[in-house]
mmCIF file of C-alpha atoms in Angstrom:
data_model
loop_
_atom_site.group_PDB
_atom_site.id
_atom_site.type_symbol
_atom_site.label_atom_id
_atom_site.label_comp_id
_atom_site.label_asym_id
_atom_site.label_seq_id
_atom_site.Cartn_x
_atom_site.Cartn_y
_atom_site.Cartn_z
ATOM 1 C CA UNK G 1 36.754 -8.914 29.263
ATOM 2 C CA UNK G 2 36.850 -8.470 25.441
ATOM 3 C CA UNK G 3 33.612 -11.405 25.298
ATOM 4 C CA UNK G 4 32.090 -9.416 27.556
ATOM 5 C CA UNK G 5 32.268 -5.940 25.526
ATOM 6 C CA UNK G 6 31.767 -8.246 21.971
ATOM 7 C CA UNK G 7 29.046 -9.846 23.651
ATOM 8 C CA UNK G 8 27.489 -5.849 24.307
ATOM 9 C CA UNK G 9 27.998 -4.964 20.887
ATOM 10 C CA UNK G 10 26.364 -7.832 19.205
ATOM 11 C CA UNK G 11 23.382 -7.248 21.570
ATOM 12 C CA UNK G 12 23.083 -3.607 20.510
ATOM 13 C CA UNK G 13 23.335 -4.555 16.906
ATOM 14 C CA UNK G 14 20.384 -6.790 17.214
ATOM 15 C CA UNK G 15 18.566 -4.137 19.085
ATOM 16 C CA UNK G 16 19.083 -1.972 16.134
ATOM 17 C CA UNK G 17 18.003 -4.774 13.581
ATOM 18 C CA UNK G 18 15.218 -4.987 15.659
ATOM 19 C CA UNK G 19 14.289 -1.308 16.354
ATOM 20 C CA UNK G 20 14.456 -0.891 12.597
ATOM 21 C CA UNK G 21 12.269 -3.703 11.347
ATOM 22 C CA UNK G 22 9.402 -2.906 13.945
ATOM 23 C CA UNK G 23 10.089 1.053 12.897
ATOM 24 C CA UNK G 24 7.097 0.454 10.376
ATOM 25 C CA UNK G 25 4.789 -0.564 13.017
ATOM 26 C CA UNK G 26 4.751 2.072 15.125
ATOM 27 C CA UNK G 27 3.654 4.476 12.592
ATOM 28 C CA UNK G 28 0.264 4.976 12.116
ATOM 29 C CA UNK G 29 -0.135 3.671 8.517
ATOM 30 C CA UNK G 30 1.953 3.021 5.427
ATOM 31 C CA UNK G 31 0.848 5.729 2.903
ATOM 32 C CA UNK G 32 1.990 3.704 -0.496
ATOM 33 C CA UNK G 33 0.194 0.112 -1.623
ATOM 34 C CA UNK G 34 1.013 -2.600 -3.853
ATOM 35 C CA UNK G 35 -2.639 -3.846 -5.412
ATOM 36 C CA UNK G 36 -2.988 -6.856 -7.448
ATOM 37 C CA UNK G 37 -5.765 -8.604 -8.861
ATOM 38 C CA UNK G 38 -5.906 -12.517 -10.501
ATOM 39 C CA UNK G 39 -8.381 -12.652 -12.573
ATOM 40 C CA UNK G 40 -7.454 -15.865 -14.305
ATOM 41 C CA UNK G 41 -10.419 -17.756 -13.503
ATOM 42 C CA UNK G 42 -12.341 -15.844 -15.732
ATOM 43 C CA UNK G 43 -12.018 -14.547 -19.450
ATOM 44 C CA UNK G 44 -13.393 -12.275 -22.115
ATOM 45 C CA UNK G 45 -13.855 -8.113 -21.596
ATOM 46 C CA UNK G 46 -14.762 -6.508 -18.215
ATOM 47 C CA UNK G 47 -14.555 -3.667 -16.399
ATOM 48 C CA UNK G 48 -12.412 -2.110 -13.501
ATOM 49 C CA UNK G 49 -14.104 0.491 -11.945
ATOM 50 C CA UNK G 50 -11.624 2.774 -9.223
ATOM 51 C CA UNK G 51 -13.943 5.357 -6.962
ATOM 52 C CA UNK G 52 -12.583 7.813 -4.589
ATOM 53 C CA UNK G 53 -15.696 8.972 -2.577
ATOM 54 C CA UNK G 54 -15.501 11.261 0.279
ATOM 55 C CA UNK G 55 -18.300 10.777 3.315
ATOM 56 C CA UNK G 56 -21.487 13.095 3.517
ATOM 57 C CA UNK G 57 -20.043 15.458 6.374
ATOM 58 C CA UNK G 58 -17.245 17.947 4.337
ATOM 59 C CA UNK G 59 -13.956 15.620 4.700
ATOM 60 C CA UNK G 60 -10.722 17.071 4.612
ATOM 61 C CA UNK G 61 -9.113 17.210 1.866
ATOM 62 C CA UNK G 62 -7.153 13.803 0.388
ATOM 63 C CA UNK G 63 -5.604 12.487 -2.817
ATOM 64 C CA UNK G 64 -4.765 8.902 -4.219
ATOM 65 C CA UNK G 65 -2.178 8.331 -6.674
ATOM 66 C CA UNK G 66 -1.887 5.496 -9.034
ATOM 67 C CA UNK G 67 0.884 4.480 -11.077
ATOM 68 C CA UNK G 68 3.353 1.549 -11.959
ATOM 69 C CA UNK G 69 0.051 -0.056 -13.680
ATOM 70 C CA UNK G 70 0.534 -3.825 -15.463
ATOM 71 C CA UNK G 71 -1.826 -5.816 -17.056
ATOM 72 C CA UNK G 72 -4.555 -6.112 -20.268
ATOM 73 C CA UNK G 73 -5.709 -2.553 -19.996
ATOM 74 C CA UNK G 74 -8.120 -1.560 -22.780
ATOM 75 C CA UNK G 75 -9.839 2.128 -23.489
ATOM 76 C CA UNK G 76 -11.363 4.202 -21.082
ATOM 77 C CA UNK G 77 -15.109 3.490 -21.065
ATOM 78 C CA UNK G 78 -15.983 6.987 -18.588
ATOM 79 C CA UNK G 79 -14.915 9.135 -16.104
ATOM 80 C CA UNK G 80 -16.582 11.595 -13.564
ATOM 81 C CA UNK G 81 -15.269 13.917 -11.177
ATOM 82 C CA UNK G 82 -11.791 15.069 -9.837
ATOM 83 C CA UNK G 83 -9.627 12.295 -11.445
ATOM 84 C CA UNK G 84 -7.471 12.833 -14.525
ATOM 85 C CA UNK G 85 -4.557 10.875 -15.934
ATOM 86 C CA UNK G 86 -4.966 7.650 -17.942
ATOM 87 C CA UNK G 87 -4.359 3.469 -16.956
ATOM 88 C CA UNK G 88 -2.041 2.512 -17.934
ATOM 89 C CA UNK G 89 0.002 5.126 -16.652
ATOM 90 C CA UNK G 90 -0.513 8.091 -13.713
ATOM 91 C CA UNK G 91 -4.199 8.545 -12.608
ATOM 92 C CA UNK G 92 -4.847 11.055 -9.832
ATOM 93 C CA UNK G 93 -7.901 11.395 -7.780
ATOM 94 C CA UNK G 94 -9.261 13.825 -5.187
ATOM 95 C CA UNK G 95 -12.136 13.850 -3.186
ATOM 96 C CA UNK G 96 -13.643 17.412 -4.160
ATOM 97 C CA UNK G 97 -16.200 16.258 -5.902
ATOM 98 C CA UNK G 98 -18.964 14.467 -5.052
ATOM 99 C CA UNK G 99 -18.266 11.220 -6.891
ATOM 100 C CA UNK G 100 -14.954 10.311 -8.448
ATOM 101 C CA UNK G 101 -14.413 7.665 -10.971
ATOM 102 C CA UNK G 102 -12.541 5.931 -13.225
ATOM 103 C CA UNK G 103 -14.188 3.234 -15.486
ATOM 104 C CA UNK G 104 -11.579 1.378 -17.559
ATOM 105 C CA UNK G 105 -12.017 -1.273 -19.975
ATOM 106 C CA UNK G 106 -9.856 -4.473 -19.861
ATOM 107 C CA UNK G 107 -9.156 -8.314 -20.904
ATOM 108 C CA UNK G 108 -9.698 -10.590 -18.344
ATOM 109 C CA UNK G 109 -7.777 -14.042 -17.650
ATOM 110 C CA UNK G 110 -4.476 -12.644 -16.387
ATOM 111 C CA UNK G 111 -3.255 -10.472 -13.272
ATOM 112 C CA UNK G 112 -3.421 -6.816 -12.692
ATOM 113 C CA UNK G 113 -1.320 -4.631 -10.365
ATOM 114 C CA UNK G 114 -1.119 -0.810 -9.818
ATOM 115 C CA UNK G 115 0.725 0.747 -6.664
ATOM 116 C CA UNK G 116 -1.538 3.654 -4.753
ATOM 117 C CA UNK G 117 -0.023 6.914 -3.161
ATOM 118 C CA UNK G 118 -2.380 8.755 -0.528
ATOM 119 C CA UNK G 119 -1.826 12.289 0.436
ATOM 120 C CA UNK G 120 -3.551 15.244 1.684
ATOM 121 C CA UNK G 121 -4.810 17.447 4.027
ATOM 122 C CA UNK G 122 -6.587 14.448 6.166
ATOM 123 C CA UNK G 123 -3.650 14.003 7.675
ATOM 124 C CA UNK G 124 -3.121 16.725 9.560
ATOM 125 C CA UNK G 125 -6.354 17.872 9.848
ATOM 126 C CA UNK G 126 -8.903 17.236 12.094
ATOM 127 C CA UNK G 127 -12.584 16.429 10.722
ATOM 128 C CA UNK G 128 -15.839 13.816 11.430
ATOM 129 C CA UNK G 129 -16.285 12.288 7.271
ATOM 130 C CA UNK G 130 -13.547 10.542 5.773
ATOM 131 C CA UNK G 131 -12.597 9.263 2.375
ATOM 132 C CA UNK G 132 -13.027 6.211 0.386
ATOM 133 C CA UNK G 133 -11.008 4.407 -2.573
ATOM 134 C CA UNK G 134 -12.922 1.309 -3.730
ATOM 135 C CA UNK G 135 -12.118 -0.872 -6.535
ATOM 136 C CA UNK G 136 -14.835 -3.171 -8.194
ATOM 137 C CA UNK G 137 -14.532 -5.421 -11.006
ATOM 138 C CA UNK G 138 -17.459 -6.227 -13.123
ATOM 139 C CA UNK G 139 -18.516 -8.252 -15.959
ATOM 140 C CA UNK G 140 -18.398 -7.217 -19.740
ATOM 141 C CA UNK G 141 -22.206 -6.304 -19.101
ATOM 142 C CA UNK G 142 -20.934 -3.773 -16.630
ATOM 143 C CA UNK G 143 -23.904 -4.930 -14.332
ATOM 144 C CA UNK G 144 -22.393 -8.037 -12.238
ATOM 145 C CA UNK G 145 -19.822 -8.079 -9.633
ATOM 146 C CA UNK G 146 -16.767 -10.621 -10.615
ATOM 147 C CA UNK G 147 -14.972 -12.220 -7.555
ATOM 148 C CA UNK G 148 -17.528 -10.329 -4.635
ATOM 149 C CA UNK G 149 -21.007 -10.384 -6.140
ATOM 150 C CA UNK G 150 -21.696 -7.640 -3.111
ATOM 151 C CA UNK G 151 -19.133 -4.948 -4.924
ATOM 152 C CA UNK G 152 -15.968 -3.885 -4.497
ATOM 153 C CA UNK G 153 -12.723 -6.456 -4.369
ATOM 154 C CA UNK G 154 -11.190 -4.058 -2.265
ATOM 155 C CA UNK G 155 -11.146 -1.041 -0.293
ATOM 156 C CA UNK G 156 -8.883 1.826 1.364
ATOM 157 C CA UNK G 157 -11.093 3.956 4.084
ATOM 158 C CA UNK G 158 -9.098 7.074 4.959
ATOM 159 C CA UNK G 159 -9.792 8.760 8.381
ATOM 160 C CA UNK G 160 -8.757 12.443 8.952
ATOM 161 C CA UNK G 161 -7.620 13.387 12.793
ATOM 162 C CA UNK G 162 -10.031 13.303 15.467
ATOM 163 C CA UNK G 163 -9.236 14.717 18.906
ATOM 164 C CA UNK G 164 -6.048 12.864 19.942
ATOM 165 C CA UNK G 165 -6.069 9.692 17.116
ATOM 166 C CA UNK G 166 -3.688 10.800 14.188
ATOM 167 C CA UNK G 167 -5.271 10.160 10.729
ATOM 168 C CA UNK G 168 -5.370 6.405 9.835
ATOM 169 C CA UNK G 169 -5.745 4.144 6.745
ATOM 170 C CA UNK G 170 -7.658 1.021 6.909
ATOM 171 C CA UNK G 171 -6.796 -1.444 3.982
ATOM 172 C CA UNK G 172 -9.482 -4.336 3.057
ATOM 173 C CA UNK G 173 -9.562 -7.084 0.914
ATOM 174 C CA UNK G 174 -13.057 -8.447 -0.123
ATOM 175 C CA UNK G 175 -11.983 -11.208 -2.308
ATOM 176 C CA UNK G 176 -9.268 -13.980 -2.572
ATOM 177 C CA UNK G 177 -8.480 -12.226 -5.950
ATOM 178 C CA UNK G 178 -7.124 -9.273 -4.518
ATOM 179 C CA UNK G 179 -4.589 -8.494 -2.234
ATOM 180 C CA UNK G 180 -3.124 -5.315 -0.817
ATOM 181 C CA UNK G 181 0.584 -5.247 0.860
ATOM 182 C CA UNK G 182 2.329 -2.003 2.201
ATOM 183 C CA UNK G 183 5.283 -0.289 0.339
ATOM 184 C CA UNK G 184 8.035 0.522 2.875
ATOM 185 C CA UNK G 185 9.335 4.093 2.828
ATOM 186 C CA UNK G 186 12.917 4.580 1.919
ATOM 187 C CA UNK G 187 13.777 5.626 5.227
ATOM 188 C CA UNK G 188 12.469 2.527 6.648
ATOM 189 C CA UNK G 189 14.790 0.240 4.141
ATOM 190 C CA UNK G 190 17.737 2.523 5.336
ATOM 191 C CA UNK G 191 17.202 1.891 9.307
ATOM 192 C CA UNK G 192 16.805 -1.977 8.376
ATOM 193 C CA UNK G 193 19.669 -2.291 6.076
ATOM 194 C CA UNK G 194 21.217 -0.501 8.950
ATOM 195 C CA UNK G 195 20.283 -2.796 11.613
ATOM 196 C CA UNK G 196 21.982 -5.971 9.390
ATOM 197 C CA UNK G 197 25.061 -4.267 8.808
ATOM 198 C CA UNK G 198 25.949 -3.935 12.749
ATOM 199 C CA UNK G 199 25.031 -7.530 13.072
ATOM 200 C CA UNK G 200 26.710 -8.264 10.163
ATOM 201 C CA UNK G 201 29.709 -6.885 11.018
ATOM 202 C CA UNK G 202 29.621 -8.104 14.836
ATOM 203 C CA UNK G 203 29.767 -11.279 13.604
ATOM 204 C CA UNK G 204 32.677 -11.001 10.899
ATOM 205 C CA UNK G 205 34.636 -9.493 14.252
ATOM 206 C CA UNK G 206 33.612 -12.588 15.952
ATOM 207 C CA UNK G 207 34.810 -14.553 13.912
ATOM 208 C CA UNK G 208 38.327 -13.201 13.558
ATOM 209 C CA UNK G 209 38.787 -13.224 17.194
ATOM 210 C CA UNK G 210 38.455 -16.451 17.079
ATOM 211 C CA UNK G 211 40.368 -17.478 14.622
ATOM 212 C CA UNK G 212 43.059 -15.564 16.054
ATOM 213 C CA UNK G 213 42.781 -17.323 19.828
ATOM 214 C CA UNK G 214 42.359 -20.745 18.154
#
C-alpha cells in the first residue's frame, strides 16, 4: 500500500519536473538573448554594425535592449536614428525612425557577447510590418562583410499580432561565428528548480523506507 502511494508521488514529481522544463516551450518566444560572436580567425580593426529597422507598412511599436556587453570594443564610429546609450554598456533602440543604427568600432581576434531585451507594443498589438534587429560585421574598410559576405551574421525578425497568432520572434544565425541561445525567465528557473526538488525529495523518502524495512 505505502509503494503504491510512494510510487504516485514520485510519478507526480516527475510530472512536475517535466511540466516545468517544457514550460518554456509552450510560450510563444523567449523575449531575452545571449549573442556571441568568435571572431578569432581574423585580426586587426573592424566594425560591428547593430540595425533595428521596422518594415515599410507602420509596425507597431517595439524596442531592443542591449546590455551585459564583453569584448575589444573601441569608439563609436556613427549613429542614426532612435538608439542612444553607448557599447560597452546599455544601448537602446526603437523602431520610430526610419533607420536605426549603431556603428561601433572594435579589435578583432577575440569573442564578443551582448545579451538583447525586446519589448513593446508588437506584442499586444495587432499590425501587417514587423521589425528587424540585424547585426553585421565588416572589415576595417567598412565595405566587406566578415564571416557572411551576403551581410548580416545574424538576425531577430519581430512579428506583431495578426488575427489569432500572438506576436512571435524568429532568431537566425547566418554564420558559424555567431550564435544566439534564449535566456530563461526567472519564473521559468523557479517552476524547474521546483520540479527537482519533488523528485529530489521522493527519492531521499525512498530511500529511508528502505533502509528502515531492510
Amino acid at each position: 500500500m505505502f509503494a503504491s502511494k510512494f510510487n504516485l508521488t514520485l510519478r507526480r514529481a516527475v510530472l512536475a519536473a517535466l511540466l516545468a522544463a517544457s514550460s518554456s516551450a509552450a510560450l510563444a518566444d523567449p523575449l531575452q538573448y545571449h549573442v556571441e560572436i568568435d571572431t578569432s580567425q581574423f585580426s586587426g580593426a573592424g566594425f560591428l554594425d547593430f540595425a533595428f529597422l521596422a518594415g515599410n507598412s507602420p509596425a507597431p511599436g517595439a524596442t531592443a535592449t542591449l546590455s551585459q556587453f564583453s569584448g575589444a570594443f573601441g569608439a563609436l564610429d556613427s549613429k542614426e536614428g532612435n538608439v542612444s546609450g553607448s557599447a560597452p554598456g546599455t544601448l537602446v533602440f526603437g523602431n520610430g525612425g526610419g533607420y536605426n543604427d549603431w556603428f561601433q568600432n572594435v579589435t578583432l581576434g577575440g569573442k564578443f557577447a551582448f545579451d538583447i531585451v525586446f519589448g513593446g507594443d508588437f506584442l499586444n498589438t495587432a499590425g501587417n510590418a514587423g521589425t528587424t534587429f540585424g547585426l553585421g560585421l565588416l572589415d576595417q574598410s567598412a565595405s566587406t562583410y566578415l564571416g557572411n559576405p551576403n551581410g548580416n551574421l545574424l538576425q531577430f525578425d519581430l512579428l506583431p499580432r495578426n488575427g489569432a497568432l500572438p506576436a512571435s520572434i524568429a532568431a537566425s544565425t547566418y554564420a558559424s561565428i555567431a550564435s544566439i541561445s534564449a535566456v530563461p525567465e526567472a519564473s521559468e528557473w523557479m517552476m524547474l528548480t521546483g520540479g527537482l526538488a519533488l523528485i529530489g525529495f521522493a527519492l531521499r523518502r525512498r530511500r529511508s523506507v528502505a533502509a528502515l524495512n531492510a
